[in-house]
Amino acid sequence: MRKSGTRSSILHRLAQALCLVLAGSIVSDADDNPPQTTYVIGVENIMHLPYYGICDTGYCGFGRDLLDAFAAAQGVEVQYRPLPIPRLHRALASGLIDAKFPANPDWAQSTKGNAPILYSDPVVLFTDGFLTLPEHRGAPEKVGTMRGFTIDMSVLGNTHVKLFEANAEADLFNLLVRGRVDTIYTNINVMRAYMRREGIPVETIVFRRDLPFQNSQYFLSTTTKPLMIDAFNRWLEAAFDEIQVLKKKHHISEMEVISSIPLR
């Protein structure tokens, strides 16, 4: 039995290695001559850790580790181009960047133009929802969110809701605790991570489960490099275990997202 298990384990590792080899190169598109070795990936110029952000060292977070690992497996280099979110959508549509991360088919429909956008397989799950101070349980009237984020206020059933935008999770948090807004709409895991880094008690704010929230996903997208997306999809499957390690490193728990566990 032990020999059989060892042989099975060896064959499993060989199969994984073969998958990585097959996923290990981005085949050049027809107009690439010579083959492209550097890819420009547009990223959001905001702090949205643990998923991604702009740190003192440049682009950082789970997104940086993920895309660096993918590039290393392909034997190519990646240049990260931080842009404001609206400009990032336009840069993708016009082909000024090779790819965009994160991306989602439901985001910023009006700024994508007519360019066909190709999306990868899902990379990670997340939940966006409404957060308030514990004492506020009424209908939101003033809502804060990250600048450039897509939010449909009609889900609140109030057409007179005022929207306030922030450039970072710290600013968004301060809008709430200082009374500038009565509710904020953001990624639950991102706010949890911010509070953990700052040593803020988790009971300071609560997740309004009684208000609409959305489970969604991050993708990689492109308008010009379909073979890059093909390679990325193969790599996502082959490097599954490696990606789980990266999620654990950055405290990203998709089980919490799927079940929508409150912030506290």
CSV table of C-alpha atoms in Angstrom, one decimal:
chain,number,residue,atom,x,y,z
A,1,MET,CA,0.0,0.0,0.0
A,2,ARG,CA,2.8,2.4,0.8
A,3,LYS,CA,4.6,1.8,-2.5
A,4,SER,CA,1.3,2.3,-4.4
A,5,GLY,CA,0.6,5.6,-2.5
A,6,THR,CA,4.2,6.8,-3.2
A,7,ARG,CA,3.9,5.9,-6.9
A,8,SER,CA,0.5,7.7,-7.1
A,9,SER,CA,2.0,10.7,-5.4
A,10,ILE,CA,5.0,10.8,-7.9
A,11,LEU,CA,2.6,10.5,-10.8
A,12,HIS,CA,0.5,13.3,-9.4
A,13,ARG,CA,3.5,15.6,-9.1
A,14,LEU,CA,4.6,14.7,-12.6
A,15,ALA,CA,1.2,15.6,-13.9
A,16,GLN,CA,1.3,18.9,-12.1
A,17,ALA,CA,4.7,19.6,-13.5
A,18,LEU,CA,3.5,18.8,-17.0
A,19,CYS,CA,0.6,21.2,-16.6
A,20,LEU,CA,2.9,24.0,-15.5
A,21,VAL,CA,5.2,23.4,-18.5
A,22,LEU,CA,2.2,23.5,-20.8
A,23,ALA,CA,1.0,26.7,-19.1
A,24,GLY,CA,4.6,28.1,-19.0
A,25,SER,CA,4.6,30.2,-22.1
A,26,ILE,CA,2.4,32.9,-23.7
A,27,VAL,CA,2.3,32.0,-27.3
A,28,SER,CA,2.9,35.2,-29.3
A,29,ASP,CA,-0.1,36.7,-31.1
A,30,ALA,CA,0.2,36.8,-34.9
A,31,ASP,CA,1.3,40.4,-35.0
A,32,ASP,CA,4.0,39.9,-32.3
A,33,ASN,CA,7.4,39.8,-34.2
A,34,PRO,CA,9.6,39.2,-32.3
A,35,PRO,CA,7.7,37.5,-29.5
A,36,GLN,CA,6.5,39.8,-26.8
A,37,THR,CA,8.5,39.5,-23.5
A,38,THR,CA,7.1,42.4,-21.5
A,39,TYR,CA,3.4,43.0,-20.8
A,40,VAL,CA,1.8,46.1,-19.4
A,41,ILE,CA,-1.0,45.4,-16.9
A,42,GLY,CA,-3.1,48.3,-15.8
A,43,VAL,CA,-4.0,48.4,-12.1
A,44,GLU,CA,-6.1,50.7,-9.9
A,45,ASN,CA,-4.2,53.5,-8.2
A,46,ILE,CA,-6.0,53.0,-4.9
A,47,MET,CA,-5.3,51.2,-1.6
A,48,HIS,CA,-7.5,48.1,-1.6
A,49,LEU,CA,-5.5,45.7,0.5
A,50,PRO,CA,-5.3,42.8,0.9
A,51,TYR,CA,-6.3,42.4,-2.8
A,52,TYR,CA,-4.1,45.2,-4.2
A,53,GLY,CA,-2.8,48.6,-3.6
A,54,ILE,CA,-0.1,51.2,-4.2
A,55,CYS,CA,2.6,50.9,-1.5
A,56,ASP,CA,5.9,52.6,-1.0
A,57,THR,CA,7.5,49.9,-3.1
A,58,GLY,CA,4.9,50.2,-5.9
A,59,TYR,CA,2.0,47.9,-6.8
A,60,CYS,CA,1.5,45.5,-3.9
A,61,GLY,CA,-0.9,42.9,-2.3
A,62,PHE,CA,-2.4,39.6,-3.5
A,63,GLY,CA,-2.7,40.9,-7.0
A,64,ARG,CA,1.0,41.7,-7.3
A,65,ASP,CA,2.1,38.3,-5.9
A,66,LEU,CA,-0.4,36.6,-8.2
A,67,LEU,CA,0.6,38.3,-11.4
A,68,ASP,CA,4.4,38.1,-10.5
A,69,ALA,CA,4.0,34.4,-10.1
A,70,PHE,CA,2.2,34.1,-13.4
A,71,ALA,CA,4.8,36.1,-15.2
A,72,ALA,CA,7.6,34.0,-13.7
A,73,ALA,CA,5.9,30.8,-14.9
A,74,GLN,CA,5.7,32.3,-18.4
A,75,GLY,CA,9.2,33.6,-18.5
A,76,VAL,CA,8.1,37.2,-19.2
A,77,GLU,CA,8.2,40.5,-17.4
A,78,VAL,CA,5.2,42.5,-16.2
A,79,GLN,CA,5.1,46.3,-15.9
A,80,TYR,CA,2.3,47.6,-13.7
A,81,ARG,CA,0.7,50.9,-14.7
A,82,PRO,CA,-1.4,52.4,-11.9
A,83,LEU,CA,-4.3,54.6,-13.2
A,84,PRO,CA,-7.5,56.2,-11.8
A,85,ILE,CA,-10.3,53.7,-12.3
A,86,PRO,CA,-12.2,55.6,-15.0
A,87,ARG,CA,-9.0,56.1,-17.1
A,88,LEU,CA,-8.1,52.4,-16.5
A,89,HIS,CA,-11.3,51.3,-18.2
A,90,ARG,CA,-10.6,53.6,-21.2
A,91,ALA,CA,-7.0,52.5,-21.4
A,92,LEU,CA,-8.1,48.9,-21.7
A,93,ALA,CA,-10.8,49.6,-24.3
A,94,SER,CA,-8.3,51.6,-26.5
A,95,GLY,CA,-5.5,49.0,-26.2
A,96,LEU,CA,-3.1,51.3,-24.3
A,97,ILE,CA,-2.5,48.5,-21.8
A,98,ASP,CA,-2.2,44.8,-22.6
A,99,ALA,CA,-4.4,43.7,-19.7
A,100,LYS,CA,-6.3,45.0,-16.7
A,101,PHE,CA,-6.5,43.6,-13.1
A,102,PRO,CA,-8.9,43.4,-11.5
A,103,ALA,CA,-11.7,43.4,-14.0
A,104,ASN,CA,-15.3,42.3,-14.0
A,105,PRO,CA,-17.9,42.2,-16.9
A,106,ASP,CA,-20.4,44.2,-14.8
A,107,TRP,CA,-18.1,47.2,-14.1
A,108,ALA,CA,-18.3,50.6,-15.8
A,109,GLN,CA,-20.3,49.6,-18.8
A,110,SER,CA,-20.5,53.2,-20.1
A,111,THR,CA,-16.7,53.7,-20.2
A,112,LYS,CA,-15.7,50.4,-22.0
A,113,GLY,CA,-16.6,51.5,-25.5
A,114,ASN,CA,-17.3,49.0,-28.3
A,115,ALA,CA,-14.0,47.1,-28.0
A,116,PRO,CA,-14.6,43.4,-27.3
A,117,ILE,CA,-13.2,42.5,-23.9
A,118,LEU,CA,-12.0,39.0,-23.1
A,119,TYR,CA,-12.1,37.9,-19.5
A,120,SER,CA,-10.2,35.2,-17.8
A,121,ASP,CA,-11.6,32.5,-15.5
A,122,PRO,CA,-12.4,33.9,-12.0
A,123,VAL,CA,-9.4,34.6,-9.8
A,124,VAL,CA,-10.9,35.3,-6.4
A,125,LEU,CA,-14.3,35.8,-4.8
A,126,PHE,CA,-15.3,38.8,-2.7
A,127,THR,CA,-18.3,40.5,-1.1
A,128,ASP,CA,-19.3,44.2,-1.5
A,129,GLY,CA,-21.8,45.4,1.1
A,130,PHE,CA,-23.0,48.3,3.3
A,131,LEU,CA,-21.3,49.0,6.7
A,132,THR,CA,-22.5,51.3,9.4
A,133,LEU,CA,-21.9,52.2,13.0
A,134,PRO,CA,-23.7,49.9,15.4
A,135,GLU,CA,-26.2,52.6,16.5
A,136,HIS,CA,-27.3,53.4,13.0
A,137,ARG,CA,-30.0,51.0,11.8
A,138,GLY,CA,-32.1,53.3,9.6
A,139,ALA,CA,-32.2,53.6,5.8
A,140,PRO,CA,-29.0,55.1,4.4
A,141,GLU,CA,-29.2,58.7,3.3
A,142,LYS,CA,-25.5,59.5,2.8
A,143,VAL,CA,-23.3,56.7,1.4
A,144,GLY,CA,-19.5,56.7,1.1
A,145,THR,CA,-17.7,54.5,-1.4
A,146,MET,CA,-14.3,54.3,-3.2
A,147,ARG,CA,-13.8,56.7,-6.1
A,148,GLY,CA,-14.7,55.1,-9.4
A,149,PHE,CA,-16.5,52.1,-7.9
A,150,THR,CA,-19.7,50.9,-9.5
A,151,ILE,CA,-22.7,51.2,-7.1
A,152,ASP,CA,-26.4,51.1,-7.9
A,153,MET,CA,-28.2,53.3,-5.4
A,154,SER,CA,-31.6,52.1,-6.7
A,155,VAL,CA,-31.1,48.9,-4.6
A,156,LEU,CA,-31.7,51.1,-1.5
A,157,GLY,CA,-35.1,52.2,-2.7
A,158,ASN,CA,-34.3,55.8,-2.1
A,159,THR,CA,-33.6,58.1,-5.1
A,160,HIS,CA,-32.3,60.9,-2.8
A,161,VAL,CA,-29.3,59.2,-1.4
A,162,LYS,CA,-26.2,61.4,-1.5
A,163,LEU,CA,-22.9,59.7,-2.6
A,164,PHE,CA,-19.5,60.6,-1.2
A,165,GLU,CA,-16.3,59.2,-2.7
A,166,ALA,CA,-13.0,58.5,-1.1
A,167,ASN,CA,-9.5,57.6,-2.4
A,168,ALA,CA,-8.5,55.1,0.2
A,169,GLU,CA,-10.1,52.8,2.8
A,170,ALA,CA,-8.7,55.0,5.6
A,171,ASP,CA,-10.6,58.0,4.1
A,172,LEU,CA,-13.7,55.9,3.7
A,173,PHE,CA,-13.6,54.7,7.3
A,174,ASN,CA,-13.1,58.3,8.6
A,175,LEU,CA,-16.1,59.5,6.6
A,176,LEU,CA,-18.2,57.0,8.6
A,177,VAL,CA,-16.8,57.4,12.1
A,178,ARG,CA,-16.8,61.3,11.8
A,179,GLY,CA,-20.4,61.3,10.8
A,180,ARG,CA,-19.9,62.7,7.2
A,181,VAL,CA,-21.9,59.6,6.0
A,182,ASP,CA,-24.2,57.2,7.8
A,183,THR,CA,-23.2,54.2,5.6
A,184,ILE,CA,-20.2,53.1,3.5
A,185,TYR,CA,-20.3,50.6,0.6
A,186,THR,CA,-17.1,48.6,0.1
A,187,ASN,CA,-15.4,45.3,0.0
A,188,ILE,CA,-16.0,43.6,3.4
A,189,ASN,CA,-12.6,41.9,3.4
A,190,VAL,CA,-10.8,45.1,2.6
A,191,MET,CA,-12.4,47.0,5.5
A,192,ARG,CA,-11.7,44.1,7.8
A,193,ALA,CA,-8.0,44.1,6.7
A,194,TYR,CA,-7.7,47.9,7.2
A,195,MET,CA,-9.1,47.7,10.7
A,196,ARG,CA,-6.8,44.8,11.6
A,197,ARG,CA,-3.7,46.7,10.4
A,198,GLU,CA,-4.8,49.8,12.4
A,199,GLY,CA,-5.7,47.9,15.5
A,200,ILE,CA,-9.3,49.1,15.4
A,201,PRO,CA,-11.8,46.9,17.3
A,202,VAL,CA,-13.9,44.9,14.8
A,203,GLU,CA,-17.1,45.9,16.7
A,204,THR,CA,-16.6,49.5,15.7
A,205,ILE,CA,-18.7,49.0,12.6
A,206,VAL,CA,-21.1,46.3,11.5
A,207,PHE,CA,-22.0,44.7,8.2
A,208,ARG,CA,-25.7,45.5,7.3
A,209,ARG,CA,-26.9,42.1,6.3
A,210,ASP,CA,-30.4,43.6,6.0
A,211,LEU,CA,-29.3,45.7,3.0
A,212,PRO,CA,-28.4,44.4,-0.4
A,213,PHE,CA,-24.9,43.0,-0.8
A,214,GLN,CA,-23.1,41.4,-3.7
A,215,ASN,CA,-20.9,38.4,-4.0
A,216,SER,CA,-18.7,38.9,-7.0
A,217,GLN,CA,-15.3,37.9,-8.6
A,218,TYR,CA,-12.1,39.4,-9.9
A,219,PHE,CA,-10.9,38.6,-13.4
A,220,LEU,CA,-8.0,39.5,-15.6
A,221,SER,CA,-9.1,41.1,-18.9
A,222,THR,CA,-7.7,42.2,-22.2
A,223,THR,CA,-8.8,43.6,-25.6
A,224,THR,CA,-5.6,42.7,-27.5
A,225,LYS,CA,-3.9,39.6,-26.0
A,226,PRO,CA,-6.3,36.6,-26.1
A,227,LEU,CA,-3.4,34.1,-25.9
A,228,MET,CA,-2.3,35.8,-22.7
A,229,ILE,CA,-5.8,35.0,-21.2
A,230,ASP,CA,-5.5,31.4,-22.5
A,231,ALA,CA,-2.2,31.0,-20.7
A,232,PHE,CA,-3.4,32.6,-17.6
A,233,ASN,CA,-6.4,30.3,-17.4
A,234,ARG,CA,-4.2,27.2,-17.8
A,235,TRP,CA,-1.8,28.6,-15.1
A,236,LEU,CA,-4.7,29.2,-12.7
A,237,GLU,CA,-5.6,25.6,-12.9
A,238,ALA,CA,-2.0,24.2,-12.8
A,239,ALA,CA,-1.0,26.6,-9.9
A,240,PHE,CA,-4.1,26.1,-7.8
A,241,ASP,CA,-2.1,25.1,-4.7
A,242,GLU,CA,0.3,28.0,-5.1
A,243,ILE,CA,-2.5,30.4,-5.4
A,244,GLN,CA,-4.2,29.1,-2.2
A,245,VAL,CA,-0.9,29.8,-0.4
A,246,LEU,CA,-1.0,33.4,-1.7
A,247,LYS,CA,-4.6,33.8,-0.5
A,248,LYS,CA,-3.6,32.5,2.9
A,249,LYS,CA,-0.6,34.9,3.1
A,250,HIS,CA,-2.9,37.8,2.4
A,251,HIS,CA,-5.7,36.6,4.8
A,252,ILE,CA,-8.2,36.2,2.0
A,253,SER,CA,-10.8,33.7,3.0
A,254,GLU,CA,-13.4,32.8,0.3
A,255,MET,CA,-15.4,30.7,2.7
A,256,GLU,CA,-16.1,33.8,4.6
A,257,VAL,CA,-17.1,35.7,1.5
A,258,ILE,CA,-19.4,32.9,0.2
A,259,SER,CA,-21.3,32.7,3.5
A,260,SER,CA,-21.2,36.4,4.0
A,261,ILE,CA,-20.1,36.3,7.7
A,262,PRO,CA,-20.6,39.7,9.4
A,263,LEU,CA,-17.6,41.9,10.1
A,264,ARG,CA,-17.7,41.4,13.8
